[in-house]
GROMACS .gro file of C-alpha atoms in nm:
model
  168
    1UNK     CA    1  -0.278  -9.764 -20.471
    2UNK     CA    2   0.060  -9.796 -20.295
    3UNK     CA    3  -0.108  -9.770 -19.955
    4UNK     CA    4  -0.342 -10.056 -20.042
    5UNK     CA    5  -0.060 -10.284 -20.159
    6UNK     CA    6   0.175 -10.250 -19.862
    7UNK     CA    7   0.063 -10.289 -19.501
    8UNK     CA    8   0.383 -10.144 -19.349
    9UNK     CA    9   0.336  -9.787 -19.478
   10UNK     CA   10  -0.029  -9.795 -19.376
   11UNK     CA   11   0.063  -9.908 -19.025
   12UNK     CA   12   0.319  -9.626 -19.008
   13UNK     CA   13   0.053  -9.370 -19.100
   14UNK     CA   14  -0.176  -9.511 -18.830
   15UNK     CA   15   0.108  -9.493 -18.575
   16UNK     CA   16   0.171  -9.129 -18.674
   17UNK     CA   17  -0.189  -9.039 -18.589
   18UNK     CA   18  -0.361  -9.023 -18.928
   19UNK     CA   19  -0.684  -9.187 -18.814
   20UNK     CA   20  -0.795  -8.925 -18.555
   21UNK     CA   21  -0.734  -8.647 -18.806
   22UNK     CA   22  -0.943  -8.824 -19.070
   23UNK     CA   23  -1.222  -8.897 -18.822
   24UNK     CA   24  -1.226  -8.526 -18.735
   25UNK     CA   25  -1.315  -8.445 -19.097
   26UNK     CA   26  -1.612  -8.684 -19.080
   27UNK     CA   27  -1.745  -8.490 -18.780
   28UNK     CA   28  -1.842  -8.218 -19.030
   29UNK     CA   29  -2.114  -8.440 -19.174
   30UNK     CA   30  -2.222  -8.486 -19.537
   31UNK     CA   31  -2.115  -8.134 -19.637
   32UNK     CA   32  -1.766  -8.143 -19.482
   33UNK     CA   33  -1.482  -8.024 -19.701
   34UNK     CA   34  -1.251  -8.313 -19.789
   35UNK     CA   35  -1.506  -8.573 -19.682
   36UNK     CA   36  -1.473  -8.798 -19.986
   37UNK     CA   37  -1.093  -8.802 -19.959
   38UNK     CA   38  -1.110  -8.869 -19.584
   39UNK     CA   39  -1.346  -9.162 -19.638
   40UNK     CA   40  -1.114  -9.303 -19.905
   41UNK     CA   41  -0.812  -9.267 -19.678
   42UNK     CA   42  -0.995  -9.433 -19.388
   43UNK     CA   43  -1.091  -9.718 -19.619
   44UNK     CA   44  -0.735  -9.760 -19.749
   45UNK     CA   45  -0.574  -9.741 -19.405
   46UNK     CA   46  -0.827  -9.973 -19.237
   47UNK     CA   47  -0.853 -10.244 -19.500
   48UNK     CA   48  -0.694 -10.548 -19.336
   49UNK     CA   49  -0.514 -10.343 -19.068
   50UNK     CA   50  -0.665 -10.420 -18.725
   51UNK     CA   51  -0.471 -10.137 -18.557
   52UNK     CA   52  -0.635  -9.887 -18.792
   53UNK     CA   53  -0.979 -10.042 -18.745
   54UNK     CA   54  -0.939 -10.026 -18.368
   55UNK     CA   55  -0.808  -9.669 -18.372
   56UNK     CA   56  -1.095  -9.552 -18.592
   57UNK     CA   57  -1.351  -9.724 -18.371
   58UNK     CA   58  -1.195  -9.581 -18.055
   59UNK     CA   59  -1.203  -9.231 -18.208
   60UNK     CA   60  -1.576  -9.261 -18.279
   61UNK     CA   61  -1.586  -9.314 -18.655
   62UNK     CA   62  -1.871  -9.564 -18.663
   63UNK     CA   63  -2.154  -9.340 -18.536
   64UNK     CA   64  -2.030  -9.070 -18.774
   65UNK     CA   65  -2.099  -9.298 -19.071
   66UNK     CA   66  -2.472  -9.316 -18.997
   67UNK     CA   67  -2.571  -8.978 -19.148
   68UNK     CA   68  -2.334  -9.042 -19.438
   69UNK     CA   69  -2.536  -9.352 -19.531
   70UNK     CA   70  -2.868  -9.163 -19.537
   71UNK     CA   71  -2.990  -9.163 -19.896
   72UNK     CA   72  -3.213  -8.859 -19.840
   73UNK     CA   73  -2.931  -8.643 -19.702
   74UNK     CA   74  -2.617  -8.765 -19.878
   75UNK     CA   75  -2.509  -8.778 -20.244
   76UNK     CA   76  -2.447  -9.122 -20.397
   77UNK     CA   77  -2.069  -9.077 -20.423
   78UNK     CA   78  -2.040  -9.006 -20.051
   79UNK     CA   79  -2.266  -9.303 -19.971
   80UNK     CA   80  -2.050  -9.523 -20.196
   81UNK     CA   81  -1.734  -9.415 -20.013
   82UNK     CA   82  -1.905  -9.452 -19.675
   83UNK     CA   83  -2.007  -9.810 -19.760
   84UNK     CA   84  -1.652  -9.888 -19.875
   85UNK     CA   85  -1.511  -9.739 -19.554
   86UNK     CA   86  -1.764  -9.929 -19.341
   87UNK     CA   87  -1.663 -10.258 -19.503
   88UNK     CA   88  -1.293 -10.189 -19.444
   89UNK     CA   89  -1.348 -10.070 -19.086
   90UNK     CA   90  -1.527 -10.386 -18.973
   91UNK     CA   91  -1.404 -10.667 -19.195
   92UNK     CA   92  -1.250 -10.937 -18.975
   93UNK     CA   93  -1.276 -10.727 -18.656
   94UNK     CA   94  -1.535 -10.862 -18.414
   95UNK     CA   95  -1.526 -10.558 -18.186
   96UNK     CA   96  -1.583 -10.322 -18.478
   97UNK     CA   97  -1.861 -10.542 -18.617
   98UNK     CA   98  -2.038 -10.532 -18.280
   99UNK     CA   99  -1.993 -10.155 -18.249
  100UNK     CA  100  -2.116 -10.093 -18.604
  101UNK     CA  101  -2.420 -10.312 -18.554
  102UNK     CA  102  -2.493 -10.137 -18.223
  103UNK     CA  103  -2.467  -9.802 -18.404
  104UNK     CA  104  -2.736  -9.921 -18.648
  105UNK     CA  105  -2.507  -9.917 -18.951
  106UNK     CA  106  -2.645 -10.240 -19.096
  107UNK     CA  107  -2.993 -10.088 -19.109
  108UNK     CA  108  -2.849  -9.751 -19.214
  109UNK     CA  109  -2.685  -9.904 -19.519
  110UNK     CA  110  -3.020 -10.031 -19.646
  111UNK     CA  111  -3.142  -9.692 -19.772
  112UNK     CA  112  -2.895  -9.721 -20.059
  113UNK     CA  113  -3.098 -10.014 -20.190
  114UNK     CA  114  -3.355  -9.751 -20.289
  115UNK     CA  115  -3.116  -9.667 -20.576
  116UNK     CA  116  -3.219 -10.003 -20.727
  117UNK     CA  117  -3.059 -10.343 -20.758
  118UNK     CA  118  -2.866 -10.242 -21.069
  119UNK     CA  119  -2.684  -9.959 -20.889
  120UNK     CA  120  -2.324  -9.968 -20.772
  121UNK     CA  121  -2.452  -9.874 -20.426
  122UNK     CA  122  -2.656 -10.195 -20.404
  123UNK     CA  123  -2.344 -10.407 -20.456
  124UNK     CA  124  -2.159 -10.203 -20.195
  125UNK     CA  125  -2.446 -10.260 -19.951
  126UNK     CA  126  -2.407 -10.636 -19.999
  127UNK     CA  127  -2.032 -10.617 -19.929
  128UNK     CA  128  -2.082 -10.398 -19.622
  129UNK     CA  129  -2.354 -10.628 -19.485
  130UNK     CA  130  -2.135 -10.931 -19.550
  131UNK     CA  131  -1.855 -10.771 -19.346
  132UNK     CA  132  -2.108 -10.700 -19.072
  133UNK     CA  133  -2.183 -11.071 -19.045
  134UNK     CA  134  -2.484 -11.095 -19.276
  135UNK     CA  135  -2.300 -11.330 -19.512
  136UNK     CA  136  -2.587 -11.507 -19.687
  137UNK     CA  137  -2.869 -11.371 -19.899
  138UNK     CA  138  -3.131 -11.505 -19.658
  139UNK     CA  139  -2.974 -11.321 -19.361
  140UNK     CA  140  -2.965 -10.998 -19.559
  141UNK     CA  141  -3.328 -11.047 -19.666
  142UNK     CA  142  -3.426 -11.098 -19.301
  143UNK     CA  143  -3.250 -10.773 -19.209
  144UNK     CA  144  -3.423 -10.588 -19.493
  145UNK     CA  145  -3.759 -10.741 -19.406
  146UNK     CA  146  -3.734 -10.627 -19.045
  147UNK     CA  147  -3.632 -10.277 -19.149
  148UNK     CA  148  -3.903 -10.269 -19.417
  149UNK     CA  149  -4.169 -10.361 -19.164
  150UNK     CA  150  -4.061 -10.078 -18.934
  151UNK     CA  151  -4.042  -9.828 -19.222
  152UNK     CA  152  -4.359  -9.935 -19.398
  153UNK     CA  153  -4.169 -10.032 -19.715
  154UNK     CA  154  -4.352 -10.276 -19.941
  155UNK     CA  155  -4.059 -10.493 -20.047
  156UNK     CA  156  -3.877 -10.275 -20.299
  157UNK     CA  157  -3.553 -10.306 -20.100
  158UNK     CA  158  -3.586 -10.684 -20.092
  159UNK     CA  159  -3.626 -10.685 -20.469
  160UNK     CA  160  -3.324 -10.459 -20.512
  161UNK     CA  161  -3.120 -10.682 -20.283
  162UNK     CA  162  -3.212 -10.994 -20.483
  163UNK     CA  163  -3.131 -10.819 -20.810
  164UNK     CA  164  -2.792 -10.708 -20.678
  165UNK     CA  165  -2.711 -11.058 -20.547
  166UNK     CA  166  -2.788 -11.198 -20.893
  167UNK     CA  167  -2.519 -10.965 -21.030
  168UNK     CA  168  -2.245 -11.105 -20.802
   0.00000   0.00000   0.00000
């Protein structure tokens, strides 16, 4: 909580090299020891701190999030923390948004909509997509529709997205 409230200590931790060490933990994938704590620390350090966002991006964090967003391979709590970290890593940072979109993280986040529109994950998907530049419901529906067409989904993700938006 202290780290979230004060930018100066977070910047100091980034300057001392915390980000590369945290990214290293993510390299272990969904079963890595300390993964949930590392994701939380990345989120806290990156939220509103461009230097942390840039460092994380430069150390390869964004492609590492892709398997952590996979609903079939990753528990819900890890997906929740991955979505929170994704939002913090890209919010307000055009270079990180572009890199995350190039890494397919917008589409990767969509699998969490399979938890249903009433799930916490669905709300986190909306926030992550908003940070990735999909700020309106219609742009998120278009993203889901394109992904649904490729995956053969019959609209359940679109329904979940609409339900989650109604909860905002």
